Amino acid sequence: QVQLVESGGGSVQAGGSLRLSCAASRDTYNRYCLTWFRQAPGQEREGVAKFDADGRTRYADSVKGRFTISRDNAKNTLYLQMNNLKPEDTAMYYCAAGDCLVGWTNRFTGWGQGTQVTVSS
């Protein structure tokens, strides 16, 4: 069973920063690869950041240069440092567990409950 818990969301002004965390159970962390997604009301889900199977990072074009994904294997935790936030970054941010591969996918085994990020102008 996939176990993921996101945290770190909040309300900030444009230009501000937030750091999201996705804490996974050890089994989830070791068995799957984790991806950050976001979904704003009325919009499609968007892949934000992930580690590809080869260890390289992958980002949505809209967040390149502003967001940084990292992980702490000892803590079974994935992070998303978000800097220079913009109002268009406002969304629910989710962590999802799925097969490790190179590139984006929409096929996942499980999701966290999400954490809300709201950026005001």
XYZ file of N, CA, C and O in Angstrom:
484
model
N 0.849 -1.188 0.000
C 0.000 0.000 0.000
C 0.885 1.239 0.000
O 1.792 1.363 0.811
N 0.594 2.157 -0.918
C 1.361 3.394 -1.020
C 0.983 4.322 0.125
O -0.197 4.564 0.385
N 2.006 4.825 0.792
C 1.799 5.780 1.873
C 2.635 7.016 1.608
O 3.865 6.947 1.602
N 1.959 8.129 1.395
C 2.605 9.405 1.092
C 1.888 10.506 1.855
O 0.658 10.565 1.854
N 2.657 11.391 2.466
C 2.081 12.517 3.190
C 2.822 13.777 2.786
O 4.017 13.924 3.072
N 2.085 14.695 2.146
C 2.677 15.972 1.752
C 2.474 17.005 2.854
O 1.495 16.955 3.598
N 3.396 17.946 2.907
C 3.283 19.054 3.854
C 4.091 20.229 3.326
O 4.861 20.085 2.371
N 3.899 21.374 3.970
C 4.695 22.541 3.629
C 3.984 23.595 2.810
O 4.539 24.669 2.565
N 2.774 23.310 2.388
C 2.040 24.304 1.630
C 1.639 25.488 2.485
O 1.804 25.484 3.711
N 1.124 26.513 1.829
C 0.689 27.697 2.551
C 0.368 28.822 1.598
O 0.279 28.625 0.389
N 0.196 29.995 2.179
C -0.116 31.191 1.402
C 1.066 32.136 1.458
O 1.536 32.470 2.554
N 1.515 32.565 0.296
C 2.639 33.500 0.224
C 2.354 34.556 -0.830
O 1.491 34.366 -1.695
N 3.106 35.622 -0.765
C 3.012 36.642 -1.803
C 3.938 36.283 -2.961
O 4.904 35.528 -2.806
N 3.633 36.830 -4.105
C 4.467 36.609 -5.276
C 5.912 36.981 -4.953
O 6.175 37.987 -4.284
N 6.820 36.124 -5.416
C 8.227 36.306 -5.113
C 8.702 35.546 -3.895
O 9.911 35.448 -3.659
N 7.768 35.018 -3.148
C 8.117 34.282 -1.945
C 8.537 32.860 -2.225
O 8.602 32.423 -3.385
N 8.810 32.135 -1.155
C 9.306 30.756 -1.271
C 8.553 29.840 -0.327
O 8.060 30.253 0.726
N 8.483 28.593 -0.734
C 7.946 27.528 0.103
C 8.748 26.262 -0.162
O 9.286 26.079 -1.265
N 8.777 25.399 0.832
C 9.422 24.098 0.655
C 8.421 23.007 0.986
O 7.960 22.918 2.130
N 8.086 22.220 0.013
C 7.164 21.120 0.201
C 7.925 19.846 0.535
O 9.042 19.634 0.049
N 7.302 19.024 1.348
C 7.867 17.724 1.694
C 6.866 16.630 1.365
O 5.654 16.833 1.498
N 7.371 15.506 0.970
C 6.558 14.320 0.731
C 7.210 13.174 1.490
O 8.233 12.635 1.052
N 6.635 12.840 2.623
C 7.164 11.755 3.443
C 6.514 10.445 3.023
O 5.285 10.338 2.991
N 7.348 9.483 2.684
C 6.852 8.183 2.237
C 7.185 7.104 3.260
O 8.156 7.238 4.016
N 6.394 6.069 3.241
C 6.781 4.906 4.034
C 8.032 4.322 3.394
O 8.311 4.548 2.201
N 8.788 3.575 4.176
C 10.023 3.027 3.634
C 9.745 2.121 2.437
O 10.479 2.156 1.436
N 8.692 1.338 2.525
C 8.366 0.446 1.428
C 8.019 1.212 0.158
O 8.475 0.885 -0.941
N 7.215 2.277 0.338
C 6.846 3.093 -0.813
C 8.074 3.735 -1.429
O 8.256 3.753 -2.649
N 8.925 4.282 -0.582
C 10.105 5.009 -1.063
C 11.068 4.089 -1.804
O 11.663 4.473 -2.806
N 11.203 2.880 -1.314
C 12.161 1.960 -1.926
C 11.615 1.251 -3.160
O 12.381 0.820 -4.021
N 10.279 1.152 -3.245
C 9.687 0.382 -4.334
C 9.348 1.246 -5.546
O 9.355 0.761 -6.687
N 9.033 2.523 -5.284
C 8.547 3.370 -6.370
C 9.405 4.615 -6.529
O 10.193 4.959 -5.664
N 9.200 5.279 -7.658
C 9.752 6.616 -7.849
C 8.639 7.627 -7.609
O 7.472 7.370 -7.905
N 9.000 8.754 -7.063
C 8.028 9.770 -6.670
C 8.089 10.976 -7.595
O 9.160 11.370 -8.038
N 6.935 11.531 -7.851
C 6.804 12.691 -8.735
C 5.956 13.756 -8.054
O 4.968 13.433 -7.387
N 6.338 14.998 -8.252
C 5.493 16.115 -7.804
C 4.573 16.529 -8.941
O 5.017 16.757 -10.064
N 3.277 16.617 -8.609
C 2.265 17.098 -9.543
C 1.540 18.273 -8.910
O 1.602 18.476 -7.702
N 0.826 19.018 -9.711
C -0.048 20.059 -9.182
C -1.303 20.131 -10.036
O -1.296 19.763 -11.211
N -2.358 20.602 -9.415
C -3.607 20.773 -10.129
C -4.334 21.983 -9.587
O -4.622 22.055 -8.381
N -4.596 22.920 -10.473
C -5.356 24.107 -10.112
C -6.822 23.874 -10.478
O -7.121 23.071 -11.366
N -7.737 24.561 -9.821
C -9.163 24.384 -10.125
C -9.453 24.609 -11.606
O -9.028 25.610 -12.182
N -10.146 23.663 -12.214
C -10.526 23.797 -13.611
C -9.423 23.516 -14.606
O -9.630 23.668 -15.811
N -8.266 23.101 -14.092
C -7.150 22.836 -14.993
C -6.715 21.379 -14.882
O -7.022 20.693 -13.902
N -6.008 20.922 -15.904
C -5.506 19.558 -15.892
C -4.336 19.421 -14.924
O -3.645 20.390 -14.621
N -4.148 18.214 -14.486
C -3.015 17.921 -13.625
C -1.717 18.115 -14.413
O -1.631 17.731 -15.578
N -0.722 18.674 -13.762
C 0.543 18.993 -14.430
C 1.703 18.407 -13.651
O 1.810 18.632 -12.443
N 2.549 17.681 -14.340
C 3.774 17.210 -13.719
C 4.696 18.383 -13.463
O 4.922 19.205 -14.363
N 5.233 18.480 -12.257
C 6.063 19.614 -11.874
C 7.535 19.241 -11.844
O 8.373 19.925 -12.427
N 7.862 18.171 -11.141
C 9.262 17.794 -10.999
C 9.362 16.328 -10.603
O 8.493 15.803 -9.908
N 10.457 15.721 -11.018
C 10.708 14.322 -10.672
C 12.161 13.995 -10.901
O 12.885 14.754 -11.564
N 12.557 12.877 -10.334
C 13.832 12.274 -10.671
C 13.546 11.167 -11.686
O 12.730 10.282 -11.431
N 14.231 11.230 -12.806
C 14.101 10.147 -13.772
C 14.817 8.900 -13.258
O 15.585 8.967 -12.293
N 14.575 7.783 -13.923
C 15.168 6.521 -13.503
C 16.691 6.567 -13.531
O 17.350 5.813 -12.807
N 17.246 7.454 -14.341
C 18.708 7.570 -14.413
C 19.258 8.563 -13.397
O 20.456 8.859 -13.398
N 18.377 9.078 -12.546
C 18.803 9.986 -11.493
C 18.774 11.455 -11.869
O 18.970 12.318 -11.003
N 18.529 11.735 -13.114
C 18.469 13.129 -13.549
C 17.140 13.755 -13.133
O 16.131 13.082 -13.021
N 17.171 15.039 -12.942
C 15.955 15.746 -12.582
C 15.216 16.198 -13.846
O 15.827 16.431 -14.890
N 13.909 16.299 -13.699
C 13.058 16.748 -14.801
C 12.059 17.746 -14.246
O 11.462 17.505 -13.187
N 11.888 18.839 -14.944
C 10.997 19.898 -14.496
C 10.051 20.317 -15.605
O 10.394 20.273 -16.791
N 8.887 20.763 -15.198
C 8.000 21.425 -16.148
C 8.660 22.722 -16.584
O 9.350 23.383 -15.796
N 8.442 23.091 -17.827
C 9.057 24.319 -18.337
C 8.658 25.530 -17.502
O 9.451 26.457 -17.324
N 7.463 25.504 -16.971
C 6.948 26.658 -16.232
C 7.646 26.878 -14.896
O 7.516 27.951 -14.305
N 8.379 25.891 -14.416
C 9.022 26.035 -13.108
C 10.536 25.962 -13.174
O 11.211 26.144 -12.148
N 11.078 25.704 -14.349
C 12.538 25.601 -14.475
C 13.209 26.883 -14.007
O 12.774 27.977 -14.327
N 14.270 26.712 -13.217
C 14.996 27.848 -12.695
C 14.420 28.413 -11.411
O 15.055 29.252 -10.766
N 13.232 27.973 -11.027
C 12.597 28.474 -9.808
C 12.379 27.364 -8.776
O 12.444 27.621 -7.580
N 12.094 26.177 -9.238
C 11.829 25.041 -8.349
C 13.006 24.076 -8.385
O 13.640 23.883 -9.431
N 13.256 23.455 -7.236
C 14.315 22.459 -7.147
C 13.798 21.233 -6.399
O 13.297 21.371 -5.276
N 13.932 20.082 -7.009
C 13.541 18.843 -6.358
C 14.763 18.221 -5.708
O 15.874 18.286 -6.253
N 14.549 17.641 -4.540
C 15.636 16.958 -3.848
C 15.038 15.814 -3.037
O 13.807 15.698 -2.921
N 15.892 15.003 -2.483
C 15.400 13.872 -1.696
C 16.400 13.521 -0.617
O 17.603 13.762 -0.753
N 15.875 12.952 0.447
C 16.691 12.479 1.559
C 16.372 11.009 1.728
O 15.314 10.654 2.271
N 17.246 10.162 1.249
C 16.989 8.720 1.289
C 16.923 8.188 2.724
O 16.206 7.225 3.002
N 17.646 8.815 3.623
C 17.628 8.370 5.022
C 16.282 8.643 5.674
O 15.886 7.949 6.615
N 15.584 9.664 5.177
C 14.289 10.040 5.747
C 13.123 9.602 4.864
O 11.972 9.892 5.192
N 13.409 8.938 3.753
C 12.352 8.509 2.828
C 11.472 9.685 2.421
O 10.232 9.568 2.368
N 12.096 10.792 2.127
C 11.356 12.027 1.887
C 11.818 12.720 0.611
O 13.017 12.799 0.338
N 10.846 13.206 -0.126
C 11.071 13.997 -1.332
C 10.713 15.442 -1.019
O 9.752 15.695 -0.292
N 11.487 16.364 -1.569
C 11.258 17.784 -1.304
C 11.052 18.539 -2.618
O 11.496 18.112 -3.685
N 10.400 19.688 -2.475
C 10.284 20.607 -3.601
C 10.478 22.016 -3.069
O 9.607 22.543 -2.370
N 11.636 22.578 -3.352
C 11.915 23.966 -2.974
C 11.379 24.861 -4.078
O 11.786 24.728 -5.243
N 10.489 25.759 -3.700
C 9.854 26.630 -4.674
C 10.216 28.070 -4.363
O 9.848 28.591 -3.299
N 10.941 28.690 -5.254
C 11.370 30.069 -5.101
C 10.716 30.955 -6.155
O 10.244 30.462 -7.181
N 10.716 32.243 -5.886
C 10.152 33.214 -6.829
C 8.762 32.762 -7.285
O 8.461 32.724 -8.481
N 7.936 32.455 -6.315
C 6.610 31.956 -6.636
C 5.761 32.999 -7.340
O 5.886 34.211 -7.080
N 4.921 32.521 -8.228
C 4.045 33.381 -9.018
C 2.585 32.996 -8.762
O 2.310 31.855 -8.380
N 1.660 33.898 -8.981
C 0.243 33.553 -8.779
C -0.179 32.329 -9.578
O -1.024 31.551 -9.108
N 0.409 32.129 -10.730
C 0.041 30.967 -11.548
C 0.557 29.646 -10.981
O 0.223 28.580 -11.495
N 1.355 29.710 -9.925
C 1.778 28.493 -9.236
C 0.726 28.018 -8.228
O 0.866 26.938 -7.654
N -0.295 28.809 -8.026
C -1.351 28.438 -7.093
C -2.024 27.148 -7.539
O -2.506 27.034 -8.665
N -2.025 26.154 -6.663
C -2.583 24.844 -6.985
C -2.489 23.953 -5.768
O -1.840 24.293 -4.776
N -3.138 22.795 -5.882
C -2.901 21.733 -4.923
C -1.718 20.930 -5.447
O -1.713 20.521 -6.619
N -0.750 20.718 -4.592
C 0.442 19.985 -4.977
C 0.385 18.576 -4.385
O 0.133 18.408 -3.194
N 0.645 17.619 -5.243
C 0.565 16.217 -4.850
C 1.892 15.515 -5.095
O 2.650 15.865 -6.012
N 2.102 14.492 -4.316
C 3.209 13.579 -4.518
C 2.601 12.251 -4.969
O 1.613 11.798 -4.383
N 3.169 11.663 -6.007
C 2.634 10.410 -6.535
C 3.740 9.379 -6.668
O 4.893 9.726 -6.969
N 3.382 8.132 -6.446
C 4.334 7.024 -6.521
C 4.020 6.153 -7.728
O 2.872 5.783 -7.957
N 5.058 5.846 -8.490
C 4.865 5.007 -9.666
C 6.151 4.347 -10.102
O 7.165 4.410 -9.400
N 6.088 3.714 -11.258
C 7.258 3.040 -11.797
C 8.352 4.050 -12.120
O 8.080 5.187 -12.494
N 9.571 3.613 -11.963
C 10.711 4.468 -12.290
C 10.982 4.391 -13.791
O 11.142 3.312 -14.341
N 11.013 5.535 -14.425
C 11.277 5.579 -15.853
C 11.837 6.955 -16.213
O 11.979 7.823 -15.347
N 12.165 7.118 -17.473
C 12.665 8.402 -17.963
C 11.507 9.103 -18.665
O 10.934 8.568 -19.606
N 11.166 10.292 -18.199
C 10.074 11.030 -18.801
C 8.851 11.088 -17.903
O 8.803 10.468 -16.836
N 7.866 11.866 -18.347
C 6.625 12.005 -17.596
C 5.701 10.819 -17.864
O 5.723 10.212 -18.916
N 4.889 10.522 -16.873
C 3.867 9.498 -17.014
C 2.651 9.914 -16.210
O 2.768 10.706 -15.275
N 1.507 9.406 -16.573
C 0.281 9.640 -15.818
C -0.188 8.370 -15.118
O -1.297 8.333 -14.584
N 0.648 7.367 -15.116
C 0.295 6.091 -14.498
C 0.981 5.997 -13.147
O 2.207 5.938 -13.065
N 0.172 6.009 -12.092
C 0.709 5.968 -10.754
C -0.016 4.937 -9.900
O -1.182 4.646 -10.118
N 0.684 4.440 -8.939
C 0.135 3.449 -8.036
C -0.602 4.102 -6.885
O -1.572 3.549 -6.365
N -0.151 5.253 -6.454
C -0.807 5.906 -5.332
C -0.424 7.367 -5.225
O 0.586 7.799 -5.799
N -1.247 8.104 -4.504
C -1.091 9.545 -4.345
C -1.187 9.928 -2.878
O -1.844 9.249 -2.085
N -0.584 11.060 -2.555
C -0.807 11.634 -1.247
C -2.074 12.465 -1.252
O -2.771 12.560 -2.258
N -2.361 13.092 -0.119
C -3.589 13.870 0.000
C -3.439 15.279 -0.546
O -4.433 15.981 -0.734
N -2.231 15.693 -0.798
C -1.979 17.002 -1.358
C -1.758 18.081 -0.312
O -2.153 17.941 0.851
N -1.120 19.145 -0.736
C -0.913 20.326 0.110
C -1.143 21.556 -0.750
O -0.654 21.643 -1.875
N -1.913 22.493 -0.217
C -2.339 23.659 -1.003
C -1.270 24.746 -0.989
O -0.743 25.088 0.077
N -0.991 25.265 -2.161
C -0.095 26.411 -2.309
C -0.897 27.544 -2.940
O -1.500 27.366 -4.001
N -0.909 28.688 -2.274
C -1.625 29.850 -2.778
C -0.668 31.027 -2.836
O -0.052 31.371 -1.824
N -0.550 31.610 -4.012
C 0.364 32.730 -4.215
C -0.451 33.948 -4.625
O -1.158 33.925 -5.636
N -0.337 34.990 -3.847
C -1.082 36.208 -4.128
C -0.181 37.238 -4.788
O 1.020 37.299 -4.532
N -0.790 38.067 -5.598
C -0.012 39.075 -6.331
C 0.112 40.354 -5.529
O -0.521 40.545 -4.498
